[in-house]
Short mmCIF file of C-alpha atoms and ligand atoms in Angstrom, two decimals:
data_model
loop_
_atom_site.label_atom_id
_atom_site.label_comp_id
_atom_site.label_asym_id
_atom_site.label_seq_id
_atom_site.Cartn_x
_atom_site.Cartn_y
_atom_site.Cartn_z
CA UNK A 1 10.58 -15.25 30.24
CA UNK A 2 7.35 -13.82 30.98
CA UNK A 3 8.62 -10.29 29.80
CA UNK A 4 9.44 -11.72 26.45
CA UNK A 5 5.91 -13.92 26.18
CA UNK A 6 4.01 -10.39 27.09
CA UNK A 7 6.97 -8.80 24.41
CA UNK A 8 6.49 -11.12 21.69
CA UNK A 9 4.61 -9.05 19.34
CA UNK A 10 7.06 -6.68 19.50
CA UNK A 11 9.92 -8.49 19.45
CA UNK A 12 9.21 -10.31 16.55
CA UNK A 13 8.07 -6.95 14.69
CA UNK A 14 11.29 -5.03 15.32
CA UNK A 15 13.47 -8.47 14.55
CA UNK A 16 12.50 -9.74 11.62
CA UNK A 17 12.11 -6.09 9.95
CA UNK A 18 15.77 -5.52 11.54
CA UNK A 19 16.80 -8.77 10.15
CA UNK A 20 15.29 -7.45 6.48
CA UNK A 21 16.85 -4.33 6.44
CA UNK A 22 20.28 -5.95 6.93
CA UNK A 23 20.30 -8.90 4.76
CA UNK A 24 22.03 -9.48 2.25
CA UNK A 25 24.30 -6.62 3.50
CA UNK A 26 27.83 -6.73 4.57
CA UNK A 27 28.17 -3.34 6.13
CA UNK A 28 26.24 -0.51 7.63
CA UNK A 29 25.17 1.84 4.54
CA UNK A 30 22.37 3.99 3.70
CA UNK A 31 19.76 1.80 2.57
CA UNK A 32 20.47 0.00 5.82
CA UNK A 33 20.20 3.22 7.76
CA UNK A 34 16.72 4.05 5.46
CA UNK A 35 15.37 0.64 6.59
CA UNK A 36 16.17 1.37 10.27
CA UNK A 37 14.52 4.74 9.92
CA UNK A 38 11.51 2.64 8.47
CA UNK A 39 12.17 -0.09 11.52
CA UNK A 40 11.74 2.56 14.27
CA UNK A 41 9.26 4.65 13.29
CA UNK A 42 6.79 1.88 12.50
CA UNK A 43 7.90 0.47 15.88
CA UNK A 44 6.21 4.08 17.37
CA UNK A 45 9.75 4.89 18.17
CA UNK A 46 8.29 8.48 17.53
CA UNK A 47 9.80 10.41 14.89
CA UNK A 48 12.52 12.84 16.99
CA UNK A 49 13.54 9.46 18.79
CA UNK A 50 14.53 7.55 15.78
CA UNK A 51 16.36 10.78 14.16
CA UNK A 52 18.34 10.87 17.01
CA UNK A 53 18.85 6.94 16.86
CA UNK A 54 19.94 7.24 13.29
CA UNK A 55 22.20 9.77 13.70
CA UNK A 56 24.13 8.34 16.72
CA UNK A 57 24.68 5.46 14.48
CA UNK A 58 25.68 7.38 11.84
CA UNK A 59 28.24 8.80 13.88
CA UNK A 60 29.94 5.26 14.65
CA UNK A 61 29.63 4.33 10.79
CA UNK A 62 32.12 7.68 10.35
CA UNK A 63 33.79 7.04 13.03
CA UNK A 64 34.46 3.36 12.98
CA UNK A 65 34.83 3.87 8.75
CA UNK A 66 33.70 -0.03 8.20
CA UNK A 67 31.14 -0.69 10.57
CA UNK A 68 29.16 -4.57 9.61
CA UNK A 69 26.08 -5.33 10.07
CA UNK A 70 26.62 -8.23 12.73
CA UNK A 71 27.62 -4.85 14.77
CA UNK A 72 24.45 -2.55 14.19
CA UNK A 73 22.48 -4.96 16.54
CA UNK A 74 24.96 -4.48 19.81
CA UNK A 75 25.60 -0.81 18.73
CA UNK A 76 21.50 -0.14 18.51
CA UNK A 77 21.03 -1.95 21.81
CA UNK A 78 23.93 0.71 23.17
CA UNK A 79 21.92 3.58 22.02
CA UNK A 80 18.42 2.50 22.74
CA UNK A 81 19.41 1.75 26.08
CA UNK A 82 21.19 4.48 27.28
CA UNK A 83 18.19 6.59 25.91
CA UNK A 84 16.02 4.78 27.95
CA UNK A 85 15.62 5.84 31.81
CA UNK A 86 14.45 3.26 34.70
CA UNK A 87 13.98 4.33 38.34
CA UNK A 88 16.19 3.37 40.98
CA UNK A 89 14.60 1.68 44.13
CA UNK A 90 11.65 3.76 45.40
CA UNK A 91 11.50 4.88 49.35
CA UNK A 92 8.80 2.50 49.70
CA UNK A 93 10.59 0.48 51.46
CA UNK A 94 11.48 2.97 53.69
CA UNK A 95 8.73 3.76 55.64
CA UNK A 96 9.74 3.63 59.07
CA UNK A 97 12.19 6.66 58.29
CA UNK A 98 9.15 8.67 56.75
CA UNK A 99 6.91 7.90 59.43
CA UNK A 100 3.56 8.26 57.18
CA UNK A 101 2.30 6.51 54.54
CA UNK A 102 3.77 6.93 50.75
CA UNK A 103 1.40 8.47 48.47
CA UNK A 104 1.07 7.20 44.74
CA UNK A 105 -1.14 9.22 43.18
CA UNK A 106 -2.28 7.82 39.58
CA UNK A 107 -2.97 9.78 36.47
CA UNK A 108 -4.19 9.01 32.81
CA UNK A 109 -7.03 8.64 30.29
CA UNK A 110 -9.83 6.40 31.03
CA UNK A 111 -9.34 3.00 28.91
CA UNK A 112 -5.83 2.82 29.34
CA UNK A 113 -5.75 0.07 31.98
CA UNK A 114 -5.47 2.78 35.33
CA UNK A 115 -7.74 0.76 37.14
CA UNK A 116 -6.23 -2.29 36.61
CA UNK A 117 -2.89 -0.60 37.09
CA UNK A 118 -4.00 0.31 40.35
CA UNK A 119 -5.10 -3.12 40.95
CA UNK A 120 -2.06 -5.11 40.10
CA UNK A 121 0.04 -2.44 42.03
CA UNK A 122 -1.96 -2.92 45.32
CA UNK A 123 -1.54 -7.15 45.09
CA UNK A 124 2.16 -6.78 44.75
CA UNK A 125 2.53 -4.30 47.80
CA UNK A 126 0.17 -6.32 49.80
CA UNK A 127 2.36 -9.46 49.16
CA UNK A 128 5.17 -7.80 49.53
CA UNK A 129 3.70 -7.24 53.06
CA UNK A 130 2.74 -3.97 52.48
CA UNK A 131 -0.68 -1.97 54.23
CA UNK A 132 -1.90 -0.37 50.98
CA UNK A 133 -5.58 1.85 51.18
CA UNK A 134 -6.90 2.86 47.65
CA UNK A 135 -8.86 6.06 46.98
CA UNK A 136 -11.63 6.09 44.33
CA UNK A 137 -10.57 9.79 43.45
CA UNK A 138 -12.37 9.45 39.56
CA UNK A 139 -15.67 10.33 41.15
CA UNK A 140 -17.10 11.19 37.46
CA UNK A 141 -17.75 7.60 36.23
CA UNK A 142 -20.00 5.53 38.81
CA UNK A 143 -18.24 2.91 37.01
CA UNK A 144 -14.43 4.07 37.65
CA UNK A 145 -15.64 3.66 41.59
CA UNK A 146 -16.95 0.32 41.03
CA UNK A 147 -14.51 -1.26 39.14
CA UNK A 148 -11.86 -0.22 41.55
CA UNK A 149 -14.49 -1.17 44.13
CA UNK A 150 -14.13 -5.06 42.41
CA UNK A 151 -10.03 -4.67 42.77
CA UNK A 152 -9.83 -3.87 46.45
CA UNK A 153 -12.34 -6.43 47.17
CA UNK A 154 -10.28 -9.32 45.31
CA UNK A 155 -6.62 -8.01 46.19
CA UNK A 156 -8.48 -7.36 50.05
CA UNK A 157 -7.44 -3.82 50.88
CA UNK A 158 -9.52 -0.66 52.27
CA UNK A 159 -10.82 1.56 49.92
CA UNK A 160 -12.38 4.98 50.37
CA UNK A 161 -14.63 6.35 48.39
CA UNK A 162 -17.61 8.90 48.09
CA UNK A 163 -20.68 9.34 45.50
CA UNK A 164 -20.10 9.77 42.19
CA UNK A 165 -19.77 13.40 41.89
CA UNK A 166 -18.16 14.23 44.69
CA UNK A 167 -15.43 16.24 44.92
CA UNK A 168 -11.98 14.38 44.21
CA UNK A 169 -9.54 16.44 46.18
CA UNK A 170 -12.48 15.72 49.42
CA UNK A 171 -11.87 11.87 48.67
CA UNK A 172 -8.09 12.13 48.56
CA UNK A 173 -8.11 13.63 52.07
CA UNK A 174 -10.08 11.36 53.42
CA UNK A 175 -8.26 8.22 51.64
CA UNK A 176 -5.08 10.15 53.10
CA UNK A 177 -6.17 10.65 56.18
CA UNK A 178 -7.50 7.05 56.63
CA UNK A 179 -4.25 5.94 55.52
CA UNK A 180 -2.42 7.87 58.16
CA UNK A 181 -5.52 6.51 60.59
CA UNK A 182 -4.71 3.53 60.11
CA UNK A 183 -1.10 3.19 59.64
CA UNK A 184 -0.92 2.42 56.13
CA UNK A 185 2.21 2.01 54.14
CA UNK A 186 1.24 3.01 50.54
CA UNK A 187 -1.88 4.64 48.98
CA UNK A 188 -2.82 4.02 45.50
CA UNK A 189 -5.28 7.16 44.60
CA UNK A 190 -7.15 7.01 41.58
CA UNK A 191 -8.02 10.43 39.79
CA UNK A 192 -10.00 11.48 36.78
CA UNK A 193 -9.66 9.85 33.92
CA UNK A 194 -11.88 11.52 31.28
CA UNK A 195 -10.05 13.93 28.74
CA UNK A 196 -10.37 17.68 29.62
CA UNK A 197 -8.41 20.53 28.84
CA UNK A 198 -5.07 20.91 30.06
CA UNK A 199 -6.13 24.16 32.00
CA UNK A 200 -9.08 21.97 33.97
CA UNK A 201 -7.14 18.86 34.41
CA UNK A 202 -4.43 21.45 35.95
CA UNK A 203 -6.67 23.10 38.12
CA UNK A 204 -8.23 19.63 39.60
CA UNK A 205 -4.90 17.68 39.92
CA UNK A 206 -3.65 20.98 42.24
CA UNK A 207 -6.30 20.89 43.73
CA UNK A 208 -6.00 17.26 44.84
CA UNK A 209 -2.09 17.56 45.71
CA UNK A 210 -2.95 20.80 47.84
CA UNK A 211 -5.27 18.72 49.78
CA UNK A 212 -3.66 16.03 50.78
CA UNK A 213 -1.11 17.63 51.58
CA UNK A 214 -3.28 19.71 54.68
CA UNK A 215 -2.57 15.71 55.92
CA UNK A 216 0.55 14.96 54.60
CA UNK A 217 2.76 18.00 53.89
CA UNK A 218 4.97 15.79 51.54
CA UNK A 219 2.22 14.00 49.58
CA UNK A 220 1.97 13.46 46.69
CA UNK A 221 5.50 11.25 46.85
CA UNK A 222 4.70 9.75 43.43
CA UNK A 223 2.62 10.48 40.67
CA UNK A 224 2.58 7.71 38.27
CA UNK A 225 1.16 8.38 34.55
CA UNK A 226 0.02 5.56 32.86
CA UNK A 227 -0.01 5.34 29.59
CA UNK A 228 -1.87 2.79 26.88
CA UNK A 229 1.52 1.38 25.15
CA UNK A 230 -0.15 0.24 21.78
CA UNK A 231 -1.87 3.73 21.08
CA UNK A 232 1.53 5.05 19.75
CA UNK A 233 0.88 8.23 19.51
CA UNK A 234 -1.87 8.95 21.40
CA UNK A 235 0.25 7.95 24.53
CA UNK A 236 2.85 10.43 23.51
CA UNK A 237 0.21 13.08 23.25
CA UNK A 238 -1.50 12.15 26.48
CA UNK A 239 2.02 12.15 28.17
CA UNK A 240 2.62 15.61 27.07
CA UNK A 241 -0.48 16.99 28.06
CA UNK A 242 -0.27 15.48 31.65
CA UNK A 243 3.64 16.40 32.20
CA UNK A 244 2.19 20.00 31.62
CA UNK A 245 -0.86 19.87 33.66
CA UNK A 246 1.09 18.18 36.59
CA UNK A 247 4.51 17.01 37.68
CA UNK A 248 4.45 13.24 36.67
CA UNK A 249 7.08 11.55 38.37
CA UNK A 250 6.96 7.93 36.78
CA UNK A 251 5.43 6.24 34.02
CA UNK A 252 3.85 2.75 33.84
CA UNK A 253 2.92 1.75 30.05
CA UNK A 254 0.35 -0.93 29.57
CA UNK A 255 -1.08 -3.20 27.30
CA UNK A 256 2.47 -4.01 25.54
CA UNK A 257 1.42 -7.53 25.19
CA UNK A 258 -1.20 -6.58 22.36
CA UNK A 259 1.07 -4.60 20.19
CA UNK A 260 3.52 -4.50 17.69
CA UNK A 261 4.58 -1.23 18.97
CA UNK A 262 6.45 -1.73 22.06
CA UNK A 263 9.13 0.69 20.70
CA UNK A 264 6.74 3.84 22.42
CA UNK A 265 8.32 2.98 25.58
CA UNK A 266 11.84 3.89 23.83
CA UNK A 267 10.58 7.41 22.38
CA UNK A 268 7.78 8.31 25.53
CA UNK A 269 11.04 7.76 27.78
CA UNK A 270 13.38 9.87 25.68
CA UNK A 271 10.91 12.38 25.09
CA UNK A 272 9.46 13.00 28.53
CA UNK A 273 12.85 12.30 30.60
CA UNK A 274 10.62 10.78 32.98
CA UNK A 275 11.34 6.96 33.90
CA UNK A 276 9.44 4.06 33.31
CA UNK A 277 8.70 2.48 35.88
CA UNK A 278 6.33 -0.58 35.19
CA UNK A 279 5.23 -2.00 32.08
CA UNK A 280 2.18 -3.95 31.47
CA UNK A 281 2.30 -7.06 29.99
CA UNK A 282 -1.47 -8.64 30.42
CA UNK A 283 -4.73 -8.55 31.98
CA UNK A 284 -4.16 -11.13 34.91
CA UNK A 285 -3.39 -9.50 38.56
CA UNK A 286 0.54 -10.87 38.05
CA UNK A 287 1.35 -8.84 34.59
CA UNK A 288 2.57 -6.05 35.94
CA UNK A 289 6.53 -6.11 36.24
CA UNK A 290 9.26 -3.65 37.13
CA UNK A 291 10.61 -2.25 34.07
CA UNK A 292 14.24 -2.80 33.59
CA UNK A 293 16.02 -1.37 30.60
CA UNK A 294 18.60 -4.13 30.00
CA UNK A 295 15.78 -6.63 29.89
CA UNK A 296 13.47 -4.70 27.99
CA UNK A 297 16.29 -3.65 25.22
CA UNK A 298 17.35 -7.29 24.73
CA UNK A 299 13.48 -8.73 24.74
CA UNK A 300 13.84 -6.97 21.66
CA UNK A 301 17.17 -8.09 19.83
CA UNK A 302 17.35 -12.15 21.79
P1 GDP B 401 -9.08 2.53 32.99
O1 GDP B 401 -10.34 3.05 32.35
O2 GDP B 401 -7.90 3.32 32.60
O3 GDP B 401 -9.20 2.38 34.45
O4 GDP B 401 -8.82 1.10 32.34
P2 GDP B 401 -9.05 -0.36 32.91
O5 GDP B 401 -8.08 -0.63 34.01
O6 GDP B 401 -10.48 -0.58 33.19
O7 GDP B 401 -8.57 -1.23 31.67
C1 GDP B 401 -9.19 -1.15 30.41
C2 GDP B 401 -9.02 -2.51 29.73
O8 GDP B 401 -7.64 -2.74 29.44
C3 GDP B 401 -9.47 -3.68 30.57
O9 GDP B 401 -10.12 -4.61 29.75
C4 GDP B 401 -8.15 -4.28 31.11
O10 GDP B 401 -8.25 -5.64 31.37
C5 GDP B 401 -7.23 -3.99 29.95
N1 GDP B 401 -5.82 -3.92 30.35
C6 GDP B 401 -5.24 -3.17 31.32
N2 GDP B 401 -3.89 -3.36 31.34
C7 GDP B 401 -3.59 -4.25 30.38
C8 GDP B 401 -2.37 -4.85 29.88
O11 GDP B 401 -1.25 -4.60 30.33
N3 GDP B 401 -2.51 -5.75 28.85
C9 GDP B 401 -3.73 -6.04 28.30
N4 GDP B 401 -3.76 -6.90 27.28
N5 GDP B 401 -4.87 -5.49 28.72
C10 GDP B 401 -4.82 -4.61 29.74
#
């Protein structure tokens, strides 16, 4: 229920435009396929997604020779969904059989919601019973340190940190080694957030992997992207440029409670071939939820 509250804008975008491009109409033609086009790409589907949406359906139409309308919406859910991936059940839970802590380490752009991200992510582990120790690894801002200073403080969990302008791969091994210190189950490392070129942000991200892993051989075990869901676009670019610069393992898309444009998730995910694995869906501590595909698809059609 939440999921379609937090949805809503897009929902009702992609619906009612659906619902225009097939009324009136008794079967799947071209002007309905044209409007679909239109439906997806001004949903941010992204523009190789929605071609490849398109065409799938076109496929069925000459397949099935009469295909009706009443059918595009199960047939689109069919194809959306199977283009979207999900991750199954992390080894988080599994941390007596890796006797050290799991590693998340978290990438992206300043602004799009990393911090908070982080945040939300360390209140659900900690009430899922979880020991979770932060890192302040964006040592460029004073303010990146402080406002993930303000989460640990309210969700109650260590977090290490140096001066601003320290060097980020020295606070991951400490946060790393603190963890290990202390027992932890999961650390949530921050990293830098400010835009550089993809040769820099390579060169600082391997640095930070290479490390932590002097502490933990096997670390990073995650590295989660996230991504601001209603920049379209800009997302798309930003998850290009960091699947290059590092390996990104997961993706967590934010902010799709303020946009229209919740069909970025669909095209990022089909792009990328990486799996979403949160979405965000406000600014309170609780919306942050597990993305699911079957849930996700039909917030869109129900
Ligand atoms: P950072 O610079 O990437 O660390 O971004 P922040 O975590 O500071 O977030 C930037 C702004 O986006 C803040 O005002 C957050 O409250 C807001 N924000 C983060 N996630 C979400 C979300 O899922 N939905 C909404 N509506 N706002 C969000």
């Amino acid at each position: 229920e939440k999921l379609d509250q937090g949805l809503e804008k897009s929902k009702s975008n992609f619906f009612s435009k659906l619902g225009k491009a097939v009324a009136g109409k008794s079967k799947v033609d071209d002007d309905v396929l044209d409007d679909l086009e239109e439906v997806l790409i001004s949903s941010d589907v992204g523009v190789s997604t929605t071609i490849k949406i398109i065409r799938r359906i076109e496929d069925r139409v000459a397949k099935d020779k009469y295909l009706g309308t009443e059918e595009l919406n199960a047939i689109l859910r069919e194809e959306i969904a199977s283009l979207l991936s999900e991750t199954e059940d992390d080894n988080l839970t599994k941390k007596p059989e890796l006797g050290h802590p799991h590693v998340i380490m978290v990438v992206g752009v300043n602004g799009v919601g990393k911090t908070t991200t982080i945040g939300k992510l360390a209140n659900q582990f900690k009430n899922q019973g979880k020991k979770v120790v932060l890192g302040a690894g964006d040592t460029f801002r004073a303010a990146a340190i402080d406002q993930l200073q303000i989460w640990a403080d309210r969700v109650d969990v260590p977090m290490i940190k140096q001066q601003m302008g320290s060097d980020p791969a020295s606070v991951a091994f400490d946060t790393v080694q603190s963890a290990v210190k202390q027992n932890a189950d999961v650390v949530l490392l921050d990293t830098a957030g400010r835009l550089h070129n993809k040769v820099n942000l390579m060169k600082e991200l391997t640095k930070v992997k290479r490390v932590m892993q002097k502490v933990i051989p096997s670390a990073p075990h995650e590295v989660l992207l996230v991504l601001d869901g209603s920049t379209g676009q800009n997302a798309f670019e930003q998850a290009k440029q960091f699947s290059a610069a590092t390996e990104v393992t997961a993706l967590a898309i934010t902010k799709l409670d303020g946009t229209a444009k919740g069909g970025v998730v669909i095209g990022i995910s089909d792009q990328l071939q990486v799996p979403v694995k949160y979405i965000g869906v406000g600014e309170g501590i609780d919306d942050l939820q597990d993305f699911n595909k079957i849930e996700f698809v039909d917030s869109f059609f129900n």
